[in-house]
Structures are given as C-alpha cells and as structure tokens.
XYZ file of N, CA and C in Angstrom:
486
model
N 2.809 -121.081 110.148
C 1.800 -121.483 111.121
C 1.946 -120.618 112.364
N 0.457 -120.536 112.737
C 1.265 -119.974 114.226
C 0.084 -119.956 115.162
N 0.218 -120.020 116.477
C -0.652 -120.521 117.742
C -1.649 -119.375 118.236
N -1.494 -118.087 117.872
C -2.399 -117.274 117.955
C -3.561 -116.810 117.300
N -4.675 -116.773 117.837
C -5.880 -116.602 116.831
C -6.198 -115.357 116.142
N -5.426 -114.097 116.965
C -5.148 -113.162 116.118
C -4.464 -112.712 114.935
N -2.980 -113.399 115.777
C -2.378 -113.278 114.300
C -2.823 -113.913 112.883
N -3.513 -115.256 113.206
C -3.896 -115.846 111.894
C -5.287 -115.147 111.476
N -6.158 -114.464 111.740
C -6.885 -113.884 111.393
C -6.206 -112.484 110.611
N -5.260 -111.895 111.071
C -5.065 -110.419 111.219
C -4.309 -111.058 109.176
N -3.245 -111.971 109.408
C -2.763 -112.870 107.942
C -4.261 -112.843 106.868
N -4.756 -113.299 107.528
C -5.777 -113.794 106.133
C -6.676 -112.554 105.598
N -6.654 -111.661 106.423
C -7.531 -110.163 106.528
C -6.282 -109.281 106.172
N -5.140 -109.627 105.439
C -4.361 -108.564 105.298
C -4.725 -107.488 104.186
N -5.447 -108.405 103.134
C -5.576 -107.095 102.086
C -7.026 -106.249 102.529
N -7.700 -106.767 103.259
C -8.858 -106.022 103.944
C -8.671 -105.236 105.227
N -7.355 -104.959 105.204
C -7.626 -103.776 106.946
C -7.931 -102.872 106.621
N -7.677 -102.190 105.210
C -8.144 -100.562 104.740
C -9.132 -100.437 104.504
N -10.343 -101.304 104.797
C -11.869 -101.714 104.384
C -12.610 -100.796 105.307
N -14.015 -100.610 105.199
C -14.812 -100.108 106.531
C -14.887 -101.307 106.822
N -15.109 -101.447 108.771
C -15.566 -102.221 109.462
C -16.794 -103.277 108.288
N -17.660 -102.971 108.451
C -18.692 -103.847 108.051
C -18.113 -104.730 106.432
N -17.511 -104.120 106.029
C -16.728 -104.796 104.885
C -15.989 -105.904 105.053
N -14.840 -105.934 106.507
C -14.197 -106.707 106.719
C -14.782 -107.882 107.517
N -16.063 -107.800 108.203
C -17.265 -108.360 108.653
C -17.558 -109.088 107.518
N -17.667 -109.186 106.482
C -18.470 -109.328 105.397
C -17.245 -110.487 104.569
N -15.927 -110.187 104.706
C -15.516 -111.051 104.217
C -15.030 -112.198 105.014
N -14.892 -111.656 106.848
C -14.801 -113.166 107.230
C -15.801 -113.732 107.426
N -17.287 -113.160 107.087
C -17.999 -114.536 106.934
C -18.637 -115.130 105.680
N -17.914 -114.549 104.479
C -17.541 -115.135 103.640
C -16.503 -116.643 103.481
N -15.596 -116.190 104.266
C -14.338 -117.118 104.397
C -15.167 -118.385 105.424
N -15.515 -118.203 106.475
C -15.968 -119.319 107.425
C -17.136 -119.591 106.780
N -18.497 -118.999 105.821
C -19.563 -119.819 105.135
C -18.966 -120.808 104.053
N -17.593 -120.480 103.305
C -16.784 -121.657 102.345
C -15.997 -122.510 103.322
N -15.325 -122.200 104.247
C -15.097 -123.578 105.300
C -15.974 -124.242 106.186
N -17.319 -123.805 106.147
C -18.192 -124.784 107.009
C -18.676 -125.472 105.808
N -19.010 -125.503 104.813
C -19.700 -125.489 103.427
C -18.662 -126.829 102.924
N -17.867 -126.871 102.870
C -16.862 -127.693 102.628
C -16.717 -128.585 103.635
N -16.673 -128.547 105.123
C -17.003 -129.245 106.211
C -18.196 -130.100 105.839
N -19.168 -129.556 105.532
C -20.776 -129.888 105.580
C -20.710 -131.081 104.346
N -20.148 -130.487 103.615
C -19.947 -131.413 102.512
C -19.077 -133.129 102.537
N -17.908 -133.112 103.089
C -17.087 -133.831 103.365
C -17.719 -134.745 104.271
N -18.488 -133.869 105.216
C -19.059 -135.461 106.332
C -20.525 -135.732 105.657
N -21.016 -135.083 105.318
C -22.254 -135.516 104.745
C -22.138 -136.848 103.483
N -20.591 -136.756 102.442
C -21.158 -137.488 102.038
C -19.832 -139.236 102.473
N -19.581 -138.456 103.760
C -18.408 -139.914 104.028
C -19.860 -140.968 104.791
N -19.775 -142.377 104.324
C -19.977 -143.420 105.009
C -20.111 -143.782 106.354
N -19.847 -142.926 107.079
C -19.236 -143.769 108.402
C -20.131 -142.921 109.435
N -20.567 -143.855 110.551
C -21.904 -143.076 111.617
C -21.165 -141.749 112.212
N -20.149 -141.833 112.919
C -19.279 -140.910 113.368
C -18.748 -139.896 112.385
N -18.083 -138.641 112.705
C -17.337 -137.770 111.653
C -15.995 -138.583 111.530
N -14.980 -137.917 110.125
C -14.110 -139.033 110.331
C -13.063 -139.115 111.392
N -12.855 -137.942 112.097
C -11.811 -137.431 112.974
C -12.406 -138.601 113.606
N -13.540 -138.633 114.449
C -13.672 -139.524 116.007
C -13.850 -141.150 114.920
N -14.398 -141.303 114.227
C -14.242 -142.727 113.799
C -12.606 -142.944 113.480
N -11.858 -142.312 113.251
C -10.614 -143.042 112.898
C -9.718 -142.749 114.825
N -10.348 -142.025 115.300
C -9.779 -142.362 116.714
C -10.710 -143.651 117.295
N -11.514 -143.927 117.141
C -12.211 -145.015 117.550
C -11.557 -146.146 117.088
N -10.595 -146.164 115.882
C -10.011 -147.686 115.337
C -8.849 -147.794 115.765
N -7.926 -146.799 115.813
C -6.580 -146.853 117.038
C -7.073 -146.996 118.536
N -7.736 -146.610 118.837
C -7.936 -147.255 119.956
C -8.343 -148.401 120.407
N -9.439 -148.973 119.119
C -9.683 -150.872 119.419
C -8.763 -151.313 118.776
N -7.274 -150.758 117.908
C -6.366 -151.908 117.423
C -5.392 -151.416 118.804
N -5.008 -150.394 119.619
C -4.192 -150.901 120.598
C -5.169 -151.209 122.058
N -6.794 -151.738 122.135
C -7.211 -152.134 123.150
C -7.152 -153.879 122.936
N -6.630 -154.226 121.798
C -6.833 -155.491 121.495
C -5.276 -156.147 122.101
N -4.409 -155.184 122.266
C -3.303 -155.741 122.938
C -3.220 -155.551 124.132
N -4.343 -155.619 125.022
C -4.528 -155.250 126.071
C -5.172 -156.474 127.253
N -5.209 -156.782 128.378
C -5.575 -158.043 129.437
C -6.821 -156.966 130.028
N -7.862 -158.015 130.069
C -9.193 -157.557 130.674
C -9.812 -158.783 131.952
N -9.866 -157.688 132.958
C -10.170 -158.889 134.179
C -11.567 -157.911 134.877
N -11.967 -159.197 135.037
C -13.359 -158.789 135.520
C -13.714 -159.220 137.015
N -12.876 -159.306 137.749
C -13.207 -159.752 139.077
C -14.167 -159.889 139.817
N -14.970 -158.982 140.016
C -15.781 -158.730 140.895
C -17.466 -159.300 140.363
N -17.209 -159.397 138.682
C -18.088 -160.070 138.133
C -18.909 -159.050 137.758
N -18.905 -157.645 138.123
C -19.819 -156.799 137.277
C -19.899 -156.901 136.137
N -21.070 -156.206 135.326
C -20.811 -156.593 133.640
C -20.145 -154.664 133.272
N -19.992 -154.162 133.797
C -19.646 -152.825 133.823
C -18.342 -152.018 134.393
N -17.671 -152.923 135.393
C -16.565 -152.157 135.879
C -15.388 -153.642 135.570
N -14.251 -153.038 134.891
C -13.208 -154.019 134.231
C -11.654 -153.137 135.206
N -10.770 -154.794 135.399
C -9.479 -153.795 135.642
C -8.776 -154.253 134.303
N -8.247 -153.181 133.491
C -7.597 -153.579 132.460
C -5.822 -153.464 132.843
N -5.057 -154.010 131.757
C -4.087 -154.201 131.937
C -3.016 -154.643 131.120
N -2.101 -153.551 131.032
C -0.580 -153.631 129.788
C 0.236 -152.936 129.882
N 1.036 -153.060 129.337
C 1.948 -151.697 129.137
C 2.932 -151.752 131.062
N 2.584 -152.529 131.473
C 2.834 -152.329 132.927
C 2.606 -151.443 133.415
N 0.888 -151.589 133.156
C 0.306 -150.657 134.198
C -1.393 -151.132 134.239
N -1.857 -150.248 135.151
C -3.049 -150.846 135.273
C -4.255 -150.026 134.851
N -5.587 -149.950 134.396
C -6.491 -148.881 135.048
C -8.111 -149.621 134.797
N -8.822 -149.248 135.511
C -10.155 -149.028 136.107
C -11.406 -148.750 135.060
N -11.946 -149.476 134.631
C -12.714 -148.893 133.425
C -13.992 -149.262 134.139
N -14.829 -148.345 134.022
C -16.541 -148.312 134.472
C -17.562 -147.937 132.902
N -17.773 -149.259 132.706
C -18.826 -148.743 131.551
C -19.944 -147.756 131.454
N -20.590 -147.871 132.565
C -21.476 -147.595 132.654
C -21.642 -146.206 133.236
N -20.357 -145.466 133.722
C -20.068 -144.023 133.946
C -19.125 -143.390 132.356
N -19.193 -144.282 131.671
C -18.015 -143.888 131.123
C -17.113 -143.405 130.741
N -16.486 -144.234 131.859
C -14.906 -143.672 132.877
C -13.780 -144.404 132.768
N -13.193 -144.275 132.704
C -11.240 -144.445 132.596
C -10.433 -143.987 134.242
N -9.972 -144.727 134.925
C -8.637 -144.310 135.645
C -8.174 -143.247 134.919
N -7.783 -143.273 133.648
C -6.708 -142.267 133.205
C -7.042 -141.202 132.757
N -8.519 -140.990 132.744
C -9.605 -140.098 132.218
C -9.775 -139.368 130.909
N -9.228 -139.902 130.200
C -9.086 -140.040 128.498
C -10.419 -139.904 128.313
N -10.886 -141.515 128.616
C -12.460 -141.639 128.188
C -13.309 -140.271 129.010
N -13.176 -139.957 129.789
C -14.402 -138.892 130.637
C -13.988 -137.988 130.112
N -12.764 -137.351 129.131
C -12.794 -136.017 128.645
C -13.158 -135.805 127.472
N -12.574 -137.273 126.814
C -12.847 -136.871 125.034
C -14.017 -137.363 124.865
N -14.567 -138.355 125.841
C -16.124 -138.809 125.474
C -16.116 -140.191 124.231
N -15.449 -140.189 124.014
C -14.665 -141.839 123.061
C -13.924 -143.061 124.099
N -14.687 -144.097 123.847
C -13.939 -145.083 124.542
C -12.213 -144.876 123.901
N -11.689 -145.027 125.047
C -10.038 -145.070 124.959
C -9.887 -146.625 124.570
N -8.548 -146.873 124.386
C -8.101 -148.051 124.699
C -8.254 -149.407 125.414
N -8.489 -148.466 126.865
C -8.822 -149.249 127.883
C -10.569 -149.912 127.603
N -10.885 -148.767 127.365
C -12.396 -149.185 127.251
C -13.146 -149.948 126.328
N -11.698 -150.252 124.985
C -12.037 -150.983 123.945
C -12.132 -152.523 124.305
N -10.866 -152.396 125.556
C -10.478 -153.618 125.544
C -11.906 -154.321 126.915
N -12.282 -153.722 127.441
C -13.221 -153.698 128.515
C -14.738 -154.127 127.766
N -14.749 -153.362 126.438
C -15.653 -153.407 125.513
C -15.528 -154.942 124.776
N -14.723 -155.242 124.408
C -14.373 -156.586 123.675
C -14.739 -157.652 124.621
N -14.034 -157.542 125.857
C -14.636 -159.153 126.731
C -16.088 -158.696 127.010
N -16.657 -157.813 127.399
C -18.241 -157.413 127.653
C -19.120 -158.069 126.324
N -18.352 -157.790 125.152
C -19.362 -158.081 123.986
C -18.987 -158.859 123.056
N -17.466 -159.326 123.337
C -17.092 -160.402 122.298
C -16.587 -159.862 121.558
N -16.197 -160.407 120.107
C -16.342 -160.356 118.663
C -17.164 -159.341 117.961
N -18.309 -158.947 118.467
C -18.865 -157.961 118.219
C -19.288 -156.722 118.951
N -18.005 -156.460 119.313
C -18.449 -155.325 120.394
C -17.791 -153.934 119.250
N -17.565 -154.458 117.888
C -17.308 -153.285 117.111
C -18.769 -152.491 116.776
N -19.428 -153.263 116.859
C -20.807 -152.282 116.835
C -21.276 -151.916 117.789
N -20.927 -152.132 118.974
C -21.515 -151.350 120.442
C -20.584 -150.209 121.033
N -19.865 -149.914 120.139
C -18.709 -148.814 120.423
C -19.063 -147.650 120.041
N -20.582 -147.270 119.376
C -21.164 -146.017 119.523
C -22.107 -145.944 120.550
N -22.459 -146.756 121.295
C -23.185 -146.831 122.708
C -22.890 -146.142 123.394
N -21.532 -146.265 123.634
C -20.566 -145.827 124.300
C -19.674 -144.688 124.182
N -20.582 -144.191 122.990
C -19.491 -142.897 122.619
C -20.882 -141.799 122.577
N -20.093 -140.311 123.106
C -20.789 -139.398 122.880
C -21.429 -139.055 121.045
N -22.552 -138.543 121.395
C -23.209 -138.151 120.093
C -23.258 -136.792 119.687
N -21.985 -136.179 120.420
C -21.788 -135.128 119.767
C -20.582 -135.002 118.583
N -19.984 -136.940 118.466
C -19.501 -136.866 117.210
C -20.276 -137.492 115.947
N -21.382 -137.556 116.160
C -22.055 -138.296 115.099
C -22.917 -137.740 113.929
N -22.382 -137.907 112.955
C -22.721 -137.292 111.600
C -23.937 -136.124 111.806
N -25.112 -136.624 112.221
C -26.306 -135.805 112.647
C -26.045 -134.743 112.825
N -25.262 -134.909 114.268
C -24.773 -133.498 115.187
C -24.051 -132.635 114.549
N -22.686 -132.970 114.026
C -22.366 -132.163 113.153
C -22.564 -131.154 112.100
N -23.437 -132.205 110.965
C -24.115 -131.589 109.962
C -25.136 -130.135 110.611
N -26.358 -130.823 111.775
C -26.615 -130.052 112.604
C -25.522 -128.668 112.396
N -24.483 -128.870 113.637
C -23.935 -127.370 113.841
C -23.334 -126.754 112.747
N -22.962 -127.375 111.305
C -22.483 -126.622 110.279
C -23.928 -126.365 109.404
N -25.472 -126.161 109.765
C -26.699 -125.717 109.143
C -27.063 -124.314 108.998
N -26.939 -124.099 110.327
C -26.747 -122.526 110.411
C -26.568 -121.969 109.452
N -26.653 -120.647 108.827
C -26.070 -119.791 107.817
C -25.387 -118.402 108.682
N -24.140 -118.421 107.960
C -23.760 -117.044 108.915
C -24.104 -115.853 107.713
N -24.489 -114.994 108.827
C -25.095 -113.608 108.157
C -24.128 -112.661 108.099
N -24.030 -111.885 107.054
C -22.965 -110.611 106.626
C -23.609 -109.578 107.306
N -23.000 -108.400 107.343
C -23.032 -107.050 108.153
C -23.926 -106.333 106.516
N -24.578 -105.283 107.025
C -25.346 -104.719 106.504
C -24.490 -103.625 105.999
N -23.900 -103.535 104.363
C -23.165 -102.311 104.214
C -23.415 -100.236 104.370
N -22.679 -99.720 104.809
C -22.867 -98.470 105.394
C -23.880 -97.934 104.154
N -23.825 -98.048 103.273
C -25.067 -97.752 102.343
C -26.338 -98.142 102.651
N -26.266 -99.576 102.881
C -27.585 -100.465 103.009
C -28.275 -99.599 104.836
N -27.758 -98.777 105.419
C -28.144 -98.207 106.526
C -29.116 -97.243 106.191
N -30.176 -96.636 106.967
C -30.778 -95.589 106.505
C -30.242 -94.620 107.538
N -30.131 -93.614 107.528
C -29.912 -92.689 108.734
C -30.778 -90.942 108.366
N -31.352 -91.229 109.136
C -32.729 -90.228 109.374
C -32.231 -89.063 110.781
C-alpha cells in the first residue's frame, strides 16, 4: 500500500511505461471505465436510498446517538444541547450543525444529531435522517457521477498529419 498517488499509479502502469504516450492514456482509462463500471453496478443494484458507505455511517451513528441525553431548553424545535461521554455539544437542525463540526463537514447527521433527531421525531425519526443528510450521497447522485463515459486517446495512427 502506499499514500502517494503517483507511486500507485506509476505500480499499476508498470508494464506500460515503454508504451507511446497515447497508449498509456488508453489503458488508464481502461482501468478507471472497469472501476467505475463495477462502482455503478454495486450501488445500482444495493437496496438502500443512500450509497452503502454513508448508509452504514448513518447506523453507527443512530446506534451511538441513542446512548446519548437530549435537552431542549429553550424549546426550539431545531437547536438541541446534547449530552454524554462527559461532554457537551450544540446541535442546530436546521443549519445542519454540530459544536464539533462533524455534521457541517461530512454533511451526515453525526451522533449528536441522531440523538437531537430522535427526541425531534420520536421513534420514527429513522426515516427523517435523509432530510437531514446531504444528497450528494444518494444513490441518484452517484449513479449520476459514475454515467459519464471516459474517452481513450486517439492512437498515433488514428492521427492524420498533412
């Protein structure tokens, strides 16, 4: 394994460096049209509204928001102070925002927000937990960005030169 995007490219392109350019063009988008293709496939035919990455972060987070204290003080139906772990944080539904800013980066209710989510909606606030979540993890979108077709390089033959 390794953390650089070169080196793992430069690995998988090893028997193609002696190639012309447009050749080696040609086979990495060979390689990324069979891993989006396989992507495309896998969420298209899973069950679930979300892809599975963000739906299975969506269920760790309502099984540890369920061990969690939700106070609503102020009586808004939108801003909760939650509370565990001995500690506290700030959940705003309706920005959806986190103190700890989990929720404002990954765009998935966190923990906090599950548990903020549960007294707001009860028992059934497992179905209002895509309300609340960005729709750039939802099956649609996805499928969406893996539609595209990537195009190969035109081989030095296929050129005319006049």
């Amino acid at each position: 394994m390794t953390s650089n995007i070169a080196e793992l490219l430069n690995s998988m392109l090893r028997d193609e460096r002696e190639y012309p350019v447009a050749a080696i063009f040609n086979s990495i988008a060979h390689r990324f049209r069979e891993i989006f293709r396989k992507r495309y496939v896998e969420v298209d035919n899973s069950k679930t509204t979300f892809v599975p990455v963000a739906e299975k972060m969506l269920r760790e987070n309502m099984t540890k928001g369920d061990k969690l204290y939700v106070n609503n003080i102020n009586g808004s139906t939108n801003e909760f102070t939650v509370l565990g772990y001995g500690r506290s944080a700030k959940v705003n539904l309706s920005r959806r925002s986190c103190s700890y800013r989990k929720y404002d980066l990954v765009k998935l209710p966190c923990d906090h927000a599950m548990a903020a989510l549960r007294l707001k909606h009860g028992d059934e606030y497992d179905t209002n937990i895509y309300n609340y979540s960005s729709q750039i993890y939802s099956k649609e979108s996805y499928l969406l960005a893996y539609l595209e077709p990537i195009c190969a390089a035109p081989l030095e033959s296929e050129w005319s030169v006049e």
